[in-house]
Short mmCIF file of N, CA and C in Angstrom, two decimals:
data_model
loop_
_atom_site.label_atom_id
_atom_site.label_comp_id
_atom_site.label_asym_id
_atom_site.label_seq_id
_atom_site.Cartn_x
_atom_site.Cartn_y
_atom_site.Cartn_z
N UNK K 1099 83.89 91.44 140.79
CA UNK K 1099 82.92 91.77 141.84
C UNK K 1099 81.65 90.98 141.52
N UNK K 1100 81.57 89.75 142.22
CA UNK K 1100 80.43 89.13 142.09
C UNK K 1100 79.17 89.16 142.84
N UNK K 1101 79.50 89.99 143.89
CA UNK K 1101 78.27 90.24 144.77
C UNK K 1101 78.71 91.59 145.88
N UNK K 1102 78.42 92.64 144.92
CA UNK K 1102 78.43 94.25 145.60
C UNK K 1102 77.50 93.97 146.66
N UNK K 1103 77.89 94.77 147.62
CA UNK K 1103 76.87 94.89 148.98
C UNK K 1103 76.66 96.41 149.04
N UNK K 1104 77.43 97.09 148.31
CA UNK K 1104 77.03 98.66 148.20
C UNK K 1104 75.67 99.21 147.46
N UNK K 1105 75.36 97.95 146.69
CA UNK K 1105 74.30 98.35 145.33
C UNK K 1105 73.57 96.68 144.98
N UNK K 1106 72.63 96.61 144.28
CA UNK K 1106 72.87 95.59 144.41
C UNK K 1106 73.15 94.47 143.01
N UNK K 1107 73.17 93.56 143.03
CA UNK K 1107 73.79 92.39 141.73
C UNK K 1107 74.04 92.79 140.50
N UNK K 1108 72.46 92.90 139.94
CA UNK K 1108 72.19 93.75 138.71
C UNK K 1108 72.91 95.11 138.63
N UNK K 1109 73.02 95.75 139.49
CA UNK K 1109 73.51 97.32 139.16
C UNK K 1109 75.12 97.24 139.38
N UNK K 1110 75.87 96.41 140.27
CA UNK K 1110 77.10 96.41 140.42
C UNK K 1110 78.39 95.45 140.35
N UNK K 1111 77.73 93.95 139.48
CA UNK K 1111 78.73 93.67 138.93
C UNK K 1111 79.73 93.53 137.94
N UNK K 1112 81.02 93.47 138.23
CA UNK K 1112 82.00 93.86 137.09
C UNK K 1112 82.78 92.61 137.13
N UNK K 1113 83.65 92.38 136.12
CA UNK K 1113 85.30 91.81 136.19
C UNK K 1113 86.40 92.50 135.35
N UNK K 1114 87.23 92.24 135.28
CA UNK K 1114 88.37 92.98 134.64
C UNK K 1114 88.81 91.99 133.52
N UNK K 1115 89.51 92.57 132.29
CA UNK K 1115 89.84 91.54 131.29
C UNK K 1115 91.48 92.29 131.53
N UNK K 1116 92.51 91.43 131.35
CA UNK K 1116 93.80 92.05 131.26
C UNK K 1116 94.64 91.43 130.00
N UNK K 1117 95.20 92.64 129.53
CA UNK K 1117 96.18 92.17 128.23
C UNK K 1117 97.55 92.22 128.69
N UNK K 1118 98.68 91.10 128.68
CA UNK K 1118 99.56 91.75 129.41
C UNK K 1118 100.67 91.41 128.25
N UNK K 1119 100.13 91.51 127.00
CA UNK K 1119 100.79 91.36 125.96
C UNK K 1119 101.34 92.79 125.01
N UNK K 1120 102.27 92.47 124.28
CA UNK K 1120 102.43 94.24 123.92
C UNK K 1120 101.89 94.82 122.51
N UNK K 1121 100.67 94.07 122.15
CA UNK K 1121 99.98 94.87 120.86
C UNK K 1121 98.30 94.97 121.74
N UNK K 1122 97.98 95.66 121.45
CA UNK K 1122 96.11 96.20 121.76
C UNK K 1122 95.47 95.18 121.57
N UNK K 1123 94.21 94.96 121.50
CA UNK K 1123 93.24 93.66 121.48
C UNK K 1123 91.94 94.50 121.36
N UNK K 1124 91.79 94.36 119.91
CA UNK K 1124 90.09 94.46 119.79
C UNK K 1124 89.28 93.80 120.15
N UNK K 1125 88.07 93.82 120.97
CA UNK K 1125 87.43 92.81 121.22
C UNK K 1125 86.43 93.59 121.10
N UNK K 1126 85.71 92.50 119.81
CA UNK K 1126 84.50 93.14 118.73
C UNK K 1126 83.43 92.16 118.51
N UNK K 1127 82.97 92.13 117.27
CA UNK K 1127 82.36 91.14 116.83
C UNK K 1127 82.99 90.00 116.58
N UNK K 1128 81.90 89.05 117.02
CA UNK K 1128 82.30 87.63 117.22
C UNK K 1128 83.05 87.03 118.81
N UNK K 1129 83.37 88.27 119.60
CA UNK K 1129 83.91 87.47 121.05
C UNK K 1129 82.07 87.51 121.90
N UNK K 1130 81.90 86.30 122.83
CA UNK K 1130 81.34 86.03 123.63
C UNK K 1130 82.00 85.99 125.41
N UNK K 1131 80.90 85.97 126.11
CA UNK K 1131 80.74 86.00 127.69
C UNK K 1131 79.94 84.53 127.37
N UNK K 1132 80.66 83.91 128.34
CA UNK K 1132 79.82 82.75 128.37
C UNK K 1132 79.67 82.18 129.95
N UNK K 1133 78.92 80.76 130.02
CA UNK K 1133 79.50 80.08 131.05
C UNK K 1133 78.77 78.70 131.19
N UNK K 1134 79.39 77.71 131.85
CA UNK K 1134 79.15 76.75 131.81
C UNK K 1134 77.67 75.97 131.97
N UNK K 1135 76.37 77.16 132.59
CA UNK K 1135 74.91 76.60 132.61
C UNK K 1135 74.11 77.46 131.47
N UNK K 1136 75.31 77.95 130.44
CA UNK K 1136 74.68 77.95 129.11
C UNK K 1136 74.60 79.45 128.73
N UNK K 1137 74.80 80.35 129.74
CA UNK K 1137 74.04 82.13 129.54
C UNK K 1137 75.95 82.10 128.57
N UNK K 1138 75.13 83.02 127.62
CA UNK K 1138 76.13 83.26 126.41
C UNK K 1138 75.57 84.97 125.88
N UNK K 1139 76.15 85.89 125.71
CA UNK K 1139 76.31 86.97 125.60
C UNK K 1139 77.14 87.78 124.71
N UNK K 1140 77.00 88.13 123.80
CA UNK K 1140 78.00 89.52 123.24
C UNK K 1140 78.35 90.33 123.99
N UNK K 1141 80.30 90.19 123.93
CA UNK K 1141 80.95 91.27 124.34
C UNK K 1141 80.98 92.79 123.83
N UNK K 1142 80.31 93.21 124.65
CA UNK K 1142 80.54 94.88 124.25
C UNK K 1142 81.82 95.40 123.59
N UNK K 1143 81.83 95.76 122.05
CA UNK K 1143 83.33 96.40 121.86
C UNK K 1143 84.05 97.55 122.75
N UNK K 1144 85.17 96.96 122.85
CA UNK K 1144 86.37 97.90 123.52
C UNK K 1144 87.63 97.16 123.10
N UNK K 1145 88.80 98.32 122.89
CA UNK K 1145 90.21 98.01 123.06
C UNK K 1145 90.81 97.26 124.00
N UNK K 1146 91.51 96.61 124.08
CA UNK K 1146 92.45 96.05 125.45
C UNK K 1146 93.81 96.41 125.14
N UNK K 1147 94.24 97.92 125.81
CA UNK K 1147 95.33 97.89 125.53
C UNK K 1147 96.52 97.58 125.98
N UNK K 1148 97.72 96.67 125.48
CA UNK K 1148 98.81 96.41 125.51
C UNK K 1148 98.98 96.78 127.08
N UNK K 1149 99.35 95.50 127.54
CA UNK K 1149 99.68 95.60 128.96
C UNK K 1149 99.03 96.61 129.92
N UNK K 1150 97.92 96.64 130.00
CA UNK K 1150 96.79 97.59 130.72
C UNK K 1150 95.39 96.40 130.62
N UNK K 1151 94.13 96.67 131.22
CA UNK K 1151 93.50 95.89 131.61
C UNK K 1151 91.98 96.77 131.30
N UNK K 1152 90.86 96.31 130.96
CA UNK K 1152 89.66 97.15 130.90
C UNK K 1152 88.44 96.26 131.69
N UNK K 1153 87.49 97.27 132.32
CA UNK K 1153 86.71 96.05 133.06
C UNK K 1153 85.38 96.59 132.17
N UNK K 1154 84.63 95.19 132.48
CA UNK K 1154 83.61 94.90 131.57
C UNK K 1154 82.59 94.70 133.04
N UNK K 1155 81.49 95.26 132.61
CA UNK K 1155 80.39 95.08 133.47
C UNK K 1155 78.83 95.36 133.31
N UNK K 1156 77.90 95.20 134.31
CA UNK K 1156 76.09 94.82 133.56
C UNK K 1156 75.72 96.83 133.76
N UNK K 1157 76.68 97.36 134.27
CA UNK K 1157 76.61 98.88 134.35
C UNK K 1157 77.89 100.09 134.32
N UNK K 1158 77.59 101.05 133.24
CA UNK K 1158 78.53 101.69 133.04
C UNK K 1158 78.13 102.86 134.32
N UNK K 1159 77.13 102.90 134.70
CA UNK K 1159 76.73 104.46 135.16
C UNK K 1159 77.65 104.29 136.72
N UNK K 1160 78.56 104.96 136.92
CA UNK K 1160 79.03 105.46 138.36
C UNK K 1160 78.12 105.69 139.78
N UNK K 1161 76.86 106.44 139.22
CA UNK K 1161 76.34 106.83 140.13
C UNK K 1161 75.41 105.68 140.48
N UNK K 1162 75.02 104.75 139.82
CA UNK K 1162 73.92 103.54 140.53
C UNK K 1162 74.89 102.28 140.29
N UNK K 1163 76.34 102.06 140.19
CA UNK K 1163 77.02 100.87 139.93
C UNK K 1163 78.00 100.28 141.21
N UNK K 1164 77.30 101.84 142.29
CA UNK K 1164 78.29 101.35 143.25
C UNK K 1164 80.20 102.38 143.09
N UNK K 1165 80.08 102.77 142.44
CA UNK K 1165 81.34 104.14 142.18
C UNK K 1165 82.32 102.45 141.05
N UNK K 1166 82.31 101.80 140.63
CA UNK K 1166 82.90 101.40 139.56
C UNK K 1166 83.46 102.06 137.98
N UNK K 1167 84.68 101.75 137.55
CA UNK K 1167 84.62 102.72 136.04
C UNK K 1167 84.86 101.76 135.14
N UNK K 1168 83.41 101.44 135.07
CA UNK K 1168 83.24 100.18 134.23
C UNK K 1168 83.54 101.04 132.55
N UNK K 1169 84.37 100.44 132.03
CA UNK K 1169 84.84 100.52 130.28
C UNK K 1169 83.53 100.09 129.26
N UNK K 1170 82.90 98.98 129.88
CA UNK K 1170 81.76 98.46 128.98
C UNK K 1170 80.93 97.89 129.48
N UNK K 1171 79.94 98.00 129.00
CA UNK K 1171 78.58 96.67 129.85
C UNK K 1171 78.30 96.11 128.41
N UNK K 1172 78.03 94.56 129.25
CA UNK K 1172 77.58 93.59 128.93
C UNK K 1172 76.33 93.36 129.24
N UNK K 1173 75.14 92.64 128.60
CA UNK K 1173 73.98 92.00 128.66
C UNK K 1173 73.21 91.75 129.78
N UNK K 1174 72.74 92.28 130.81
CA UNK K 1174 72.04 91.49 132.30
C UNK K 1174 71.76 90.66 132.20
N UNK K 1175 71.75 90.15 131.23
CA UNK K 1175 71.47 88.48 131.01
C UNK K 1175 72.50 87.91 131.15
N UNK K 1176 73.85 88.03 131.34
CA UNK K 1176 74.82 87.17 132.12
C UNK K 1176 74.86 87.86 133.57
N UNK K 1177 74.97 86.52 134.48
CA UNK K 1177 75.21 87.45 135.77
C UNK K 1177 76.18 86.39 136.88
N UNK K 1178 76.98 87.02 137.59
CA UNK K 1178 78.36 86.45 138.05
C UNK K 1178 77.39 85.84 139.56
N UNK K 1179 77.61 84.01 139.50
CA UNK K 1179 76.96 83.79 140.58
C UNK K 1179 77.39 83.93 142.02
N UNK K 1180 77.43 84.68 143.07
CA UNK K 1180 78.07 84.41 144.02
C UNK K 1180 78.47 83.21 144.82
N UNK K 1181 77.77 82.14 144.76
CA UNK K 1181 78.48 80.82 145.32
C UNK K 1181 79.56 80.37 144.48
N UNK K 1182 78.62 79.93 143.26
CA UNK K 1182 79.89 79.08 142.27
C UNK K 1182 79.28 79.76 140.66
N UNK K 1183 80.32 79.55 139.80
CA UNK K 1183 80.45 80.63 138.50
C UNK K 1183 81.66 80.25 137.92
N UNK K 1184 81.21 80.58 137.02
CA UNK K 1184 82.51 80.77 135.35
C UNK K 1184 82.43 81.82 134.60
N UNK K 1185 83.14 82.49 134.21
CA UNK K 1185 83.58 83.62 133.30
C UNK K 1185 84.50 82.88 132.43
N UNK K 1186 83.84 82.65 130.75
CA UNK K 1186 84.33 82.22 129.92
C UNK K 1186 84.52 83.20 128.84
N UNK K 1187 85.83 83.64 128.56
CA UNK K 1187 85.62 84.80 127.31
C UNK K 1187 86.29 83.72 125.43
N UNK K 1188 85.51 83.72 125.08
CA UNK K 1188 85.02 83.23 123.70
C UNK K 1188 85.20 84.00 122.64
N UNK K 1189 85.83 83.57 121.86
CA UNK K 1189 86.24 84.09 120.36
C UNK K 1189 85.80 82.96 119.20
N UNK K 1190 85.03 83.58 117.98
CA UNK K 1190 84.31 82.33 117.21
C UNK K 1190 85.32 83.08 115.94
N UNK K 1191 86.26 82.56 115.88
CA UNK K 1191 86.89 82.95 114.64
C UNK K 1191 86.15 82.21 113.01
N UNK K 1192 86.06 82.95 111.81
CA UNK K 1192 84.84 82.42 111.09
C UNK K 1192 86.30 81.38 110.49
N UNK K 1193 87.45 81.69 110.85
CA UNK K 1193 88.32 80.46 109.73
C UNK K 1193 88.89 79.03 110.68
N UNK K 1194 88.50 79.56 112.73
CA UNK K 1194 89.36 78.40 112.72
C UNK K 1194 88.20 77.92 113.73
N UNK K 1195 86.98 78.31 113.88
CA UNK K 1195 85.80 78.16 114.53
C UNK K 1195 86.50 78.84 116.02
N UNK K 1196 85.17 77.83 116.91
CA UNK K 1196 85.52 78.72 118.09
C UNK K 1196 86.55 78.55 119.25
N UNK K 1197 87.10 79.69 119.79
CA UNK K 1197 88.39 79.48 120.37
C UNK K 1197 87.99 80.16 122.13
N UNK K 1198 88.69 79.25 122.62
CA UNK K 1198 88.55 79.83 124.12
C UNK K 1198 89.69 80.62 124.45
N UNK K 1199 89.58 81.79 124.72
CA UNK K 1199 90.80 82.98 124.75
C UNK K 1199 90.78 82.27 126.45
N UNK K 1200 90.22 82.42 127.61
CA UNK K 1200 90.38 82.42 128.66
C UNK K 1200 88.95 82.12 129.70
N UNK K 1201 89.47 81.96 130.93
CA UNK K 1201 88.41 80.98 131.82
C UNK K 1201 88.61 81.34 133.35
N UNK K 1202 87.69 81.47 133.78
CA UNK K 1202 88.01 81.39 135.34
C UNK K 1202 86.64 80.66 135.65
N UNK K 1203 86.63 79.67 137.02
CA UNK K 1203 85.39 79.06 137.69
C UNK K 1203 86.21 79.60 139.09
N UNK K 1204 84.68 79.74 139.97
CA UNK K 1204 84.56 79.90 141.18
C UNK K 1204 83.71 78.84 141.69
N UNK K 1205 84.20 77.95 142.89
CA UNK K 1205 83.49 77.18 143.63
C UNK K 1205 83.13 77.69 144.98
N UNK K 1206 82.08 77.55 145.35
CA UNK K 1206 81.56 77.85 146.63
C UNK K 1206 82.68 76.73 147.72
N UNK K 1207 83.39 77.34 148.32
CA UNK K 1207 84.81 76.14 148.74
C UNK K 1207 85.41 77.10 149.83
N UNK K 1208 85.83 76.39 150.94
CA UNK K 1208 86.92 77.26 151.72
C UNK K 1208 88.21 78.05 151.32
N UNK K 1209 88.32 77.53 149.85
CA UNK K 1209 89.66 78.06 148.93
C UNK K 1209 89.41 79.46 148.19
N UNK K 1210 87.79 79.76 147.80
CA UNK K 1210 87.68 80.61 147.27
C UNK K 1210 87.07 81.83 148.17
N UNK K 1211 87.70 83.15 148.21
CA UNK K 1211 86.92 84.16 148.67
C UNK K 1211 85.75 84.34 148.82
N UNK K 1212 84.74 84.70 149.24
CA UNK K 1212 83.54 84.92 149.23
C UNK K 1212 83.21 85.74 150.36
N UNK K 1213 82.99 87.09 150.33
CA UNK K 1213 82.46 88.00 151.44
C UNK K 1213 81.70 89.12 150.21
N UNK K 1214 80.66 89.06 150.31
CA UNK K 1214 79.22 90.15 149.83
C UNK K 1214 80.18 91.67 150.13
N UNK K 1215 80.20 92.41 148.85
CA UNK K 1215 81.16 93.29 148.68
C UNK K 1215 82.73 93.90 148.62
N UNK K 1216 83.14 92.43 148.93
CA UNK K 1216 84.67 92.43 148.23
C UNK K 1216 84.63 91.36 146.81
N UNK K 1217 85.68 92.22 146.17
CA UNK K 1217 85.62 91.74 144.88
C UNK K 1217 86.54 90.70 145.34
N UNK K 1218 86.64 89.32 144.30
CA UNK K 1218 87.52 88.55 143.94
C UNK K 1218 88.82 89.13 143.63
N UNK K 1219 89.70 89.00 144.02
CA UNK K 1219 91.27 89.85 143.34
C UNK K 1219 92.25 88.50 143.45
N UNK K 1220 92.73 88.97 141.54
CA UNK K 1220 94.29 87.82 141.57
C UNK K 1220 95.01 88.62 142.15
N UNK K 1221 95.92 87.82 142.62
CA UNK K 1221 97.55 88.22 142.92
C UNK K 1221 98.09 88.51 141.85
N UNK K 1222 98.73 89.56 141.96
CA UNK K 1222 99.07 90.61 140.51
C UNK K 1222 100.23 89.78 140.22
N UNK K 1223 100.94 89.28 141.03
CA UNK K 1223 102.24 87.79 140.40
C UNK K 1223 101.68 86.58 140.02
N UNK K 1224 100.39 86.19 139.81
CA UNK K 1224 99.49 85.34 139.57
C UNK K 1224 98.48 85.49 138.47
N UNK K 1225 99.18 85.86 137.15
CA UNK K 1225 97.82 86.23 136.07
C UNK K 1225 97.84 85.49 134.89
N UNK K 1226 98.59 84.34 134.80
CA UNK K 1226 98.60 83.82 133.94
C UNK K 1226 97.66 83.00 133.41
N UNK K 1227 96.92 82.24 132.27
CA UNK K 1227 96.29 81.35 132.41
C UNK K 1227 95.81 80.54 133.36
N UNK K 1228 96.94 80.17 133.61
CA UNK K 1228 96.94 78.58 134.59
C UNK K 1228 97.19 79.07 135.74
N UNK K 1229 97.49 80.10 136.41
CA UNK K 1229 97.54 80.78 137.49
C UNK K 1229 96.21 80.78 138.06
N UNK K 1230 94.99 81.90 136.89
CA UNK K 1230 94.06 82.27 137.66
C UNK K 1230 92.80 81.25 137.55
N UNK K 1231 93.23 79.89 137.30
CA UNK K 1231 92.49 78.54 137.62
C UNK K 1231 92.86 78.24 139.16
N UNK K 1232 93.56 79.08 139.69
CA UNK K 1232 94.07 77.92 140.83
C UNK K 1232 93.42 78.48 142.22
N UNK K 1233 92.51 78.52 143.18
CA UNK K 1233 91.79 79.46 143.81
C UNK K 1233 92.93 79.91 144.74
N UNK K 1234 94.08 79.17 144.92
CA UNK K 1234 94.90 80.02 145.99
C UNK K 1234 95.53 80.90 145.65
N UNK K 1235 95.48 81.31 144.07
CA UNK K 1235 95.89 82.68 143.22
C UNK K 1235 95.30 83.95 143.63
N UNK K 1236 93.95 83.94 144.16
CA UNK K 1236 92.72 84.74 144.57
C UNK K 1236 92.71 84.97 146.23
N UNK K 1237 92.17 86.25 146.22
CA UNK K 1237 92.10 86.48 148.09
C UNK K 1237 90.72 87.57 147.57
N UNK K 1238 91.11 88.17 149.18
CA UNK K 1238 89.72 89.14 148.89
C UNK K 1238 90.13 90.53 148.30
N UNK K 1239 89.35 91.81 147.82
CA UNK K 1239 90.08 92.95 147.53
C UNK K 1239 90.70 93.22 148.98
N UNK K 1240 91.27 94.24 148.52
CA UNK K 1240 91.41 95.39 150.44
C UNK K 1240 91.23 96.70 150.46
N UNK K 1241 91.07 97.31 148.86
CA UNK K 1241 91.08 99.12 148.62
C UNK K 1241 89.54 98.96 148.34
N UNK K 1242 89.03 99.84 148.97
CA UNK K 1242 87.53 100.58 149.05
C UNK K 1242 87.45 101.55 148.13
N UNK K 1243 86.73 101.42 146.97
CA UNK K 1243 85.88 101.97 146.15
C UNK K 1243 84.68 102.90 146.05
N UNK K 1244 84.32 103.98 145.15
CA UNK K 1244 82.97 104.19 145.20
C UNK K 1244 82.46 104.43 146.19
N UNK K 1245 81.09 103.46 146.63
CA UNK K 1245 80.29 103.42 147.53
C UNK K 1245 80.60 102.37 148.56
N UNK K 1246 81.68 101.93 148.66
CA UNK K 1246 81.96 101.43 150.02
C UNK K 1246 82.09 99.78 149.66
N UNK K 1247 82.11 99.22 148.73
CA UNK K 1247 82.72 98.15 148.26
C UNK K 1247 83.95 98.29 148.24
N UNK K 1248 84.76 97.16 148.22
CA UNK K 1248 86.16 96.76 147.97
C UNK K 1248 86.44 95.73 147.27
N UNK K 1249 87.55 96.34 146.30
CA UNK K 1249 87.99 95.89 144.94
C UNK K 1249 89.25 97.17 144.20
N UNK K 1250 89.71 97.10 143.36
CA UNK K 1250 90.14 97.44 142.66
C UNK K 1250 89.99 97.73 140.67
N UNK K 1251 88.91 98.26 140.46
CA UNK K 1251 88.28 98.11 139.27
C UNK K 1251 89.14 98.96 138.46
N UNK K 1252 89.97 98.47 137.45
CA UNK K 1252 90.76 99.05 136.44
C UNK K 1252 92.01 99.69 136.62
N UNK K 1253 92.61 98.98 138.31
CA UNK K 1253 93.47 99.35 138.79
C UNK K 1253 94.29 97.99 139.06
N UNK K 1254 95.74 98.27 139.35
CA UNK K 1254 96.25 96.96 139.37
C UNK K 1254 95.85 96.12 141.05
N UNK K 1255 95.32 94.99 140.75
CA UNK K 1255 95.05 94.32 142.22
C UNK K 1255 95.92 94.35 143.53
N UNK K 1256 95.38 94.63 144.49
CA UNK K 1256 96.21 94.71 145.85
C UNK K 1256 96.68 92.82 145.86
N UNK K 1257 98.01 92.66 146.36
CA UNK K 1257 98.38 91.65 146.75
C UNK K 1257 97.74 90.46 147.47
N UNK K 1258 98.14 89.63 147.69
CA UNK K 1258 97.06 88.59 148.10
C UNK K 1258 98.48 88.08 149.35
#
């Protein structure tokens, strides 16, 4: 959700991280939020557990986030641009330096979604690495949330 229309920027954006692997995923010290015009951030610790998904966002509170069940917030100092954007999640391992776990960019483009209060959603047959680089992997949400945004936050994505 890069641009809630229920609430606004600061108070209601999220994304989802998904593990679709079958051991848990700490993500602690040493992973970063990054993106390509430099804003770099500590990831809030949380579990990722084994084939389940946790969303990370600039607000945990329900009642001013827009009805989201955000797992963790991150820094307001990263913030998801609505035209064009990257969500880079970063791991600085101290033995093999730093490692890019995963990536998504959004271009302001006829390919990519963009409507002020629908979230970005992959196609739940579309989550692979190299999948969710590809913008025709992505559509708009369609399930209404909360306060009247649409998305799917910590739920599996509606189809595309």
């Amino acid at each position: 959700m890069k641009d809630p229309d229920a609430v606004a920027d600061a108070d209601g954006e999220w994304f989802e991280v998904e593990n679709p692997g079958t051991t848990d995923v700490a993500i602690c010290s040493g992973w970063t939020l990054e993106d390509y015009s430099g804003e770099v951030v500590a990831v809030p610790a949380v579990v990722v557990p084994a084939g389940s998904r946790v969303v990370l966002g600039n607000n945990t509170d329900t009642a001013t986030n827009g009805g989201a069940a955000v797992d963790a917030a991150y820094s307001t100092a990263f913030d998801l641009g609505n035209g064009a954007d990257e969500i880079v999640l970063v791991f600085d391992d101290p033995v093999g330096g730093e490692v890019t776990i995963d990536g998504v960019a959004w271009r302001n483009s006829a390919h990519w979604p963009s409507t002020a209060g629908s979230s970005l959603s992959l196609d739940p047959g579309a989550t692979s690495a190299t999948d969710n680089d590809d913008a025709a992997s992505w559509c708009h949400g369609t399930t209404t949330y909360g306060s009247g945004d649409v998305g799917t936050p910590g739920d599996v994505n509606d189809g595309c």
